[in-house]
Coordinates of C-alpha atoms and ligand atoms in Angstrom, one line a residue:
M1 CA 18.8 -16.0 4.7
I2 CA 19.3 -12.5 3.3
D3 CA 20.4 -14.2 0.0
L4 CA 17.2 -16.2 0.0
I5 CA 15.1 -13.0 0.5
K6 CA 17.0 -11.3 -2.4
K7 CA 16.8 -14.3 -4.7
L8 CA 13.1 -15.0 -4.4
P9 CA 10.8 -13.4 -7.0
K10 CA 8.2 -11.6 -5.0
A11 CA 4.8 -9.8 -5.3
E12 CA 4.1 -6.6 -3.4
L13 CA 0.4 -5.9 -2.5
H14 CA 0.5 -2.8 -0.3
L15 CA 2.4 0.1 -1.8
H16 CA 1.2 3.7 -2.0
I17 CA 2.8 5.2 -5.0
E18 CA 2.9 8.6 -3.4
G19 CA 4.8 7.0 -0.6
S20 CA 7.6 6.0 -3.0
L21 CA 8.5 9.6 -3.7
E22 CA 12.1 9.9 -2.5
P23 CA 13.3 13.2 -1.0
E24 CA 15.7 13.7 -3.9
L25 CA 12.9 13.6 -6.5
M26 CA 10.6 15.6 -4.2
F27 CA 13.3 18.4 -4.0
K28 CA 13.9 18.3 -7.8
L29 CA 10.1 18.5 -8.6
A30 CA 9.6 21.3 -6.1
K31 CA 12.2 23.4 -7.8
K32 CA 11.0 22.5 -11.3
N33 CA 7.4 23.3 -10.5
K34 CA 8.1 26.2 -8.2
I35 CA 6.3 24.7 -5.3
D36 CA 7.1 25.9 -1.8
I37 CA 8.1 23.1 0.5
P38 CA 9.1 23.7 4.1
Y39 CA 12.6 22.3 3.6
K40 CA 15.8 23.9 2.5
S41 CA 17.7 20.7 1.6
I42 CA 17.3 17.0 1.0
E43 CA 18.8 16.4 4.5
E44 CA 16.1 18.6 6.0
I45 CA 13.5 16.5 4.4
K46 CA 15.0 13.3 5.7
K47 CA 15.2 14.8 9.2
A48 CA 11.5 15.6 9.2
Y49 CA 10.7 11.9 8.8
D50 CA 10.4 11.2 12.5
F51 CA 6.8 10.1 13.2
S52 CA 4.8 9.5 16.4
N53 CA 1.7 7.9 14.8
L54 CA -0.2 7.6 11.5
Q55 CA -1.5 11.2 11.5
S56 CA 2.0 12.7 12.1
F57 CA 3.1 10.8 9.0
L58 CA 0.1 11.7 6.9
D59 CA 0.5 15.4 7.4
I60 CA 4.1 15.3 6.0
Y61 CA 3.1 12.8 3.3
Y62 CA 0.3 14.9 1.9
A63 CA 2.5 18.0 2.0
G64 CA 5.2 16.1 0.0
A65 CA 2.8 15.0 -2.7
A66 CA 2.1 18.7 -3.5
V67 CA 5.2 18.8 -5.7
L68 CA 3.5 16.4 -8.3
I69 CA 2.0 18.5 -11.0
T70 CA 2.4 17.0 -14.5
K71 CA 1.8 13.6 -16.0
E72 CA 5.6 13.3 -16.4
D73 CA 6.0 13.9 -12.6
F74 CA 3.7 11.0 -11.9
Y75 CA 5.5 8.9 -14.5
D76 CA 8.9 9.7 -13.0
M77 CA 7.8 8.8 -9.5
T78 CA 6.3 5.5 -10.7
W79 CA 9.3 4.7 -12.8
A80 CA 11.6 5.3 -9.8
Y81 CA 9.6 2.7 -7.9
I82 CA 9.8 0.3 -10.8
K83 CA 13.6 0.5 -10.6
K84 CA 13.3 -0.5 -7.0
C85 CA 11.1 -3.4 -8.0
V86 CA 13.9 -4.6 -10.3
E87 CA 16.4 -4.2 -7.4
N88 CA 14.1 -6.0 -5.0
N89 CA 13.1 -8.8 -7.4
I90 CA 9.5 -7.8 -7.3
I91 CA 7.9 -9.3 -10.4
H92 CA 4.3 -8.3 -9.7
T93 CA 3.0 -5.2 -7.8
E94 CA -0.4 -3.9 -6.9
I95 CA -0.1 -0.2 -6.2
F96 CA -2.4 2.2 -4.5
F97 CA -2.9 5.8 -5.5
D98 CA -4.9 8.6 -3.8
P99 CA -6.6 10.7 -6.5
Q100 CA -8.2 13.1 -4.0
T101 CA -4.8 14.2 -2.8
H102 CA -4.2 15.6 -6.2
T103 CA -7.6 16.6 -7.5
K104 CA -8.1 18.7 -4.4
R105 CA -5.0 20.7 -5.6
G106 CA -6.5 21.2 -9.1
I107 CA -4.6 18.4 -10.8
S108 CA -6.8 16.3 -13.1
F109 CA -7.6 12.7 -12.4
E110 CA -6.4 11.9 -15.9
T111 CA -3.0 13.5 -15.4
V112 CA -2.4 11.4 -12.3
I113 CA -3.6 8.0 -13.6
L114 CA -2.2 8.2 -17.1
G115 CA 1.3 9.2 -15.7
I116 CA 1.2 6.2 -13.4
K117 CA -0.2 3.8 -16.0
Q118 CA 2.4 4.8 -18.7
A119 CA 5.2 3.8 -16.3
L120 CA 3.5 0.5 -15.4
D121 CA 3.1 -0.3 -19.1
D122 CA 6.8 0.5 -19.7
A123 CA 7.7 -1.7 -16.7
K124 CA 5.9 -4.6 -18.4
E125 CA 7.5 -4.0 -21.7
K126 CA 11.1 -3.4 -20.4
Y127 CA 11.3 -5.8 -17.4
G128 CA 8.2 -8.1 -17.6
I129 CA 6.9 -6.7 -14.3
T130 CA 3.1 -7.1 -14.1
S131 CA 0.9 -4.8 -12.0
H132 CA -2.5 -3.6 -11.0
I133 CA -3.7 -0.2 -9.9
I134 CA -5.9 0.2 -6.9
M135 CA -7.6 3.5 -6.3
C136 CA -8.0 4.5 -2.6
F137 CA -10.6 6.9 -1.1
L138 CA -9.3 9.2 1.6
R139 CA -11.3 8.2 4.7
H140 CA -10.9 11.6 6.4
L141 CA -13.0 13.1 3.6
S142 CA -16.7 12.5 3.2
Q143 CA -18.5 9.6 1.4
E144 CA -20.0 12.2 -0.9
D145 CA -16.5 13.2 -2.0
A146 CA -15.6 9.6 -2.5
F147 CA -18.7 9.2 -4.7
K148 CA -17.5 12.1 -6.9
T149 CA -14.1 10.5 -7.2
F150 CA -15.7 7.2 -8.0
E151 CA -17.6 8.8 -10.9
E152 CA -14.4 10.2 -12.3
A153 CA -12.7 6.8 -12.0
L154 CA -15.4 5.1 -14.1
V155 CA -13.9 6.6 -17.2
F156 CA -10.7 4.7 -16.5
K157 CA -12.5 1.5 -15.3
N158 CA -10.4 -0.6 -17.7
I159 CA -7.2 0.4 -16.0
I160 CA -8.3 0.3 -12.3
K161 CA -8.4 -3.2 -10.8
G162 CA -9.6 -2.4 -7.3
I163 CA -10.9 0.2 -4.8
G164 CA -9.4 0.7 -1.4
L165 CA -9.6 2.9 1.7
D166 CA -6.7 4.7 3.4
S167 CA -5.7 7.8 5.4
S168 CA -6.6 8.7 9.0
E169 CA -8.2 5.6 10.4
I170 CA -9.4 6.3 13.9
G171 CA -12.8 8.1 13.8
H172 CA -13.4 7.1 10.1
P173 CA -14.6 3.5 10.2
P174 CA -15.4 1.5 7.0
S175 CA -19.1 1.9 7.7
K176 CA -18.8 5.6 6.7
F177 CA -18.2 4.4 3.1
K178 CA -20.6 1.5 2.9
D179 CA -22.7 2.9 0.0
V180 CA -19.8 3.9 -2.3
F181 CA -18.1 0.5 -1.8
K182 CA -21.4 -1.3 -2.6
K183 CA -21.5 0.6 -5.9
A184 CA -17.8 -0.2 -6.5
K185 CA -18.5 -3.9 -6.0
E186 CA -21.5 -3.8 -8.4
E187 CA -19.2 -2.2 -11.0
G188 CA -16.9 -5.2 -10.6
F189 CA -13.9 -3.7 -8.8
E190 CA -11.9 -5.8 -6.3
I191 CA -12.4 -4.4 -2.8
V192 CA -9.7 -3.8 -0.2
A193 CA -9.5 -1.5 2.9
H194 CA -6.9 -0.4 5.4
A195 CA -8.3 -1.7 8.7
G196 CA -6.8 -2.6 12.1
E197 CA -3.6 -0.6 11.6
E198 CA -4.2 1.7 14.6
A199 CA -7.9 1.2 15.2
D200 CA -9.5 -1.8 17.0
V201 CA -10.9 -5.0 15.5
S202 CA -14.4 -3.5 15.0
Y203 CA -12.9 -1.7 11.9
I204 CA -11.7 -5.1 10.5
Y205 CA -15.2 -6.6 11.1
E206 CA -16.8 -3.7 9.3
A207 CA -14.4 -4.0 6.4
L208 CA -15.3 -7.6 6.1
D209 CA -19.0 -7.4 6.7
L210 CA -20.0 -4.0 5.3
L211 CA -17.5 -3.4 2.5
E212 CA -17.0 -7.1 1.7
V213 CA -13.3 -6.7 1.2
K214 CA -11.1 -9.4 -0.4
R215 CA -8.0 -8.3 1.6
I216 CA -7.4 -6.4 4.8
D217 CA -4.5 -3.9 4.5
H218 CA -2.4 -4.0 7.7
G219 CA -4.9 -5.8 10.0
V220 CA -2.3 -6.4 12.7
Q221 CA -4.8 -5.5 15.5
A222 CA -6.6 -8.8 14.7
I223 CA -4.4 -10.3 17.3
N224 CA -6.7 -8.9 19.9
S225 CA -9.7 -11.1 19.0
K226 CA -9.5 -14.9 19.1
E227 CA -12.8 -15.0 17.3
L228 CA -11.6 -12.8 14.4
L229 CA -8.3 -14.7 14.1
K230 CA -10.3 -17.9 13.7
R231 CA -12.4 -16.3 11.0
L232 CA -9.4 -14.8 9.1
K233 CA -7.8 -18.3 9.2
E234 CA -10.9 -20.2 8.1
E235 CA -11.7 -17.8 5.3
Q236 CA -8.0 -17.3 4.4
I237 CA -8.5 -13.6 4.1
P238 CA -5.1 -12.0 3.3
L239 CA -3.5 -9.4 5.5
T240 CA -1.1 -7.1 3.8
V241 CA 1.3 -6.4 6.7
C242 CA 3.9 -3.6 6.5
P243 CA 6.5 -4.1 9.1
N244 CA 8.7 -1.0 8.6
S245 CA 5.6 1.2 8.5
N246 CA 4.3 -0.3 11.8
I247 CA 7.6 0.4 13.5
E248 CA 8.0 3.9 12.1
L249 CA 4.4 4.8 13.0
K250 CA 4.7 3.3 16.5
V251 CA 2.1 0.6 16.0
F252 CA 4.7 -1.6 17.7
N253 CA 7.6 -0.3 19.8
S254 CA 10.2 -2.6 18.2
Y255 CA 10.6 -5.3 15.5
K256 CA 10.9 -7.8 18.3
E257 CA 7.4 -7.0 19.4
H258 CA 5.9 -7.2 15.9
N259 CA 3.2 -9.9 15.7
I260 CA 3.7 -11.1 12.1
K261 CA 5.4 -14.4 13.2
K262 CA 2.4 -15.1 15.5
L263 CA 0.0 -14.4 12.7
L264 CA 1.9 -16.7 10.3
D265 CA 2.2 -19.5 12.9
Y266 CA -1.6 -19.3 13.3
N267 CA -1.8 -20.0 9.5
L268 CA -3.2 -16.7 8.5
L269 CA -2.6 -15.6 4.9
V270 CA -0.1 -12.8 5.8
T271 CA 2.1 -11.0 3.4
V272 CA 5.0 -8.6 3.7
N273 CA 4.9 -5.1 2.1
S274 CA 6.6 -1.8 2.2
D275 CA 3.6 0.7 2.4
D276 CA 5.5 4.0 1.9
P277 CA 9.1 3.0 1.4
A278 CA 10.5 6.5 0.8
Y279 CA 9.2 7.5 4.3
F280 CA 9.7 4.2 6.2
K281 CA 13.4 3.5 5.6
G282 CA 13.4 0.9 2.9
Y283 CA 11.8 -1.1 0.2
L284 CA 10.4 -4.6 0.2
N285 CA 13.6 -6.7 0.8
Q286 CA 14.5 -4.4 3.8
N287 CA 11.2 -5.2 5.4
Y288 CA 11.9 -8.9 5.1
I289 CA 15.5 -8.4 6.4
N290 CA 14.3 -6.4 9.4
L291 CA 12.0 -9.3 10.3
V292 CA 14.6 -12.0 10.0
D293 CA 17.0 -9.9 12.0
N294 CA 14.6 -9.6 14.9
L295 CA 12.1 -12.5 14.9
E296 CA 12.8 -16.3 14.8
L297 CA 11.8 -16.7 11.2
T298 CA 12.9 -19.8 9.3
D299 CA 13.6 -20.3 5.6
E300 CA 10.3 -22.0 5.3
D301 CA 8.6 -18.9 6.9
I302 CA 10.2 -16.7 4.3
I303 CA 9.1 -19.0 1.5
Q304 CA 5.6 -19.1 2.9
L305 CA 5.4 -15.3 3.1
V306 CA 6.5 -15.0 -0.5
K307 CA 4.1 -17.6 -1.7
N308 CA 1.3 -15.8 0.2
S309 CA 2.2 -12.6 -1.7
F310 CA 1.2 -14.3 -5.0
K311 CA -1.7 -16.3 -3.5
A312 CA -3.2 -13.1 -2.1
S313 CA -2.7 -11.1 -5.3
F314 CA -5.3 -10.3 -8.0
I315 CA -3.4 -12.0 -10.8
S316 CA -5.2 -14.6 -12.8
D317 CA -5.5 -18.2 -11.5
E318 CA -3.4 -19.3 -14.5
L319 CA -0.5 -17.0 -13.6
K320 CA -0.9 -17.9 -9.9
E321 CA -0.3 -21.5 -10.8
K322 CA 2.8 -20.5 -12.7
Y323 CA 4.2 -18.5 -9.7
L324 CA 3.3 -20.9 -6.9
Ligands
LIG401 N1 -2.3 4.0 6.5 C1 -3.3 4.8 6.1 N2 -3.1 5.6 5.1 C2 -2.0 5.6 4.4 C3 -1.0 4.8 4.8 C4 -1.1 3.9 5.9 O1 -0.3 3.2 6.3 N3 0.1 5.1 3.9 C5 -0.4 6.0 3.1 N4 -1.6 6.3 3.3
LIG402 ZN1 -1.0 1.7 3.5

């Protein structure tokens, strides 16, 4: 089964590029850019990755991102992830980036997005890996701040496929960003949002009804509402589930308690993704492997999950037909 996982060409739909920054590169960039980080060694960084919930992770994750200064830094981080795509047989990836994490530190929007984009262009050229960029608003900041970021993003409209919502979930429901997402939709962006990772199903309903999302990122709390499960199934709304992340952030106590098999058996369009692989102990294949090691997944389940990753992607219908 592990062979099957490794052999199948896959798509990844929930990957924060800042979450692919490995401790080794973080340490190297901190030295190069003379940025103080609260760790004396790579081992110390790794030791700090012990989380109790989403917020405890985010605090460390935003601190780590502070080492990224130049366009080359963003290129190097993205290129390192592309190498992992090759290793994991990911042939299409849709990556999130959080511009506000960087513009708040005085790094220009252009530096961030052009560094990422150059690496993605090179990935297509060198390995044939296709990709889309999804810009996320940080939900712990205001809608006004999101609007400012949105205005900056419009200059790069041709290289941004979608708009998403991430960061601290509880207390920052999708409704807080209703107006900016309406504008994003009018401008033709694909809409997604993190919802139902830690917060209850009302956040998923708001993402669907107020933001009109095409996919729900995480969404595992949907299990708590029969009515919502029925809707997600009928409308075949994709859930981009991130098993390792859910375990590391204590959404579930163990892999055996993870609900992805239940969601799949209920015929929801669920996908497997790595979220922040440098922080959550492994890239995409490792997420699949941890699932088969702990849940009663069949070969057919794995094939279905991989098919779903293409079905739920924003690639053209033509390409989808080729991949499915
Ligand atoms: N949830 C919310 N925000 C995030 C995550 C996540 O899993 N990863 C990076 N930013
Ligand atoms: Zn995420």
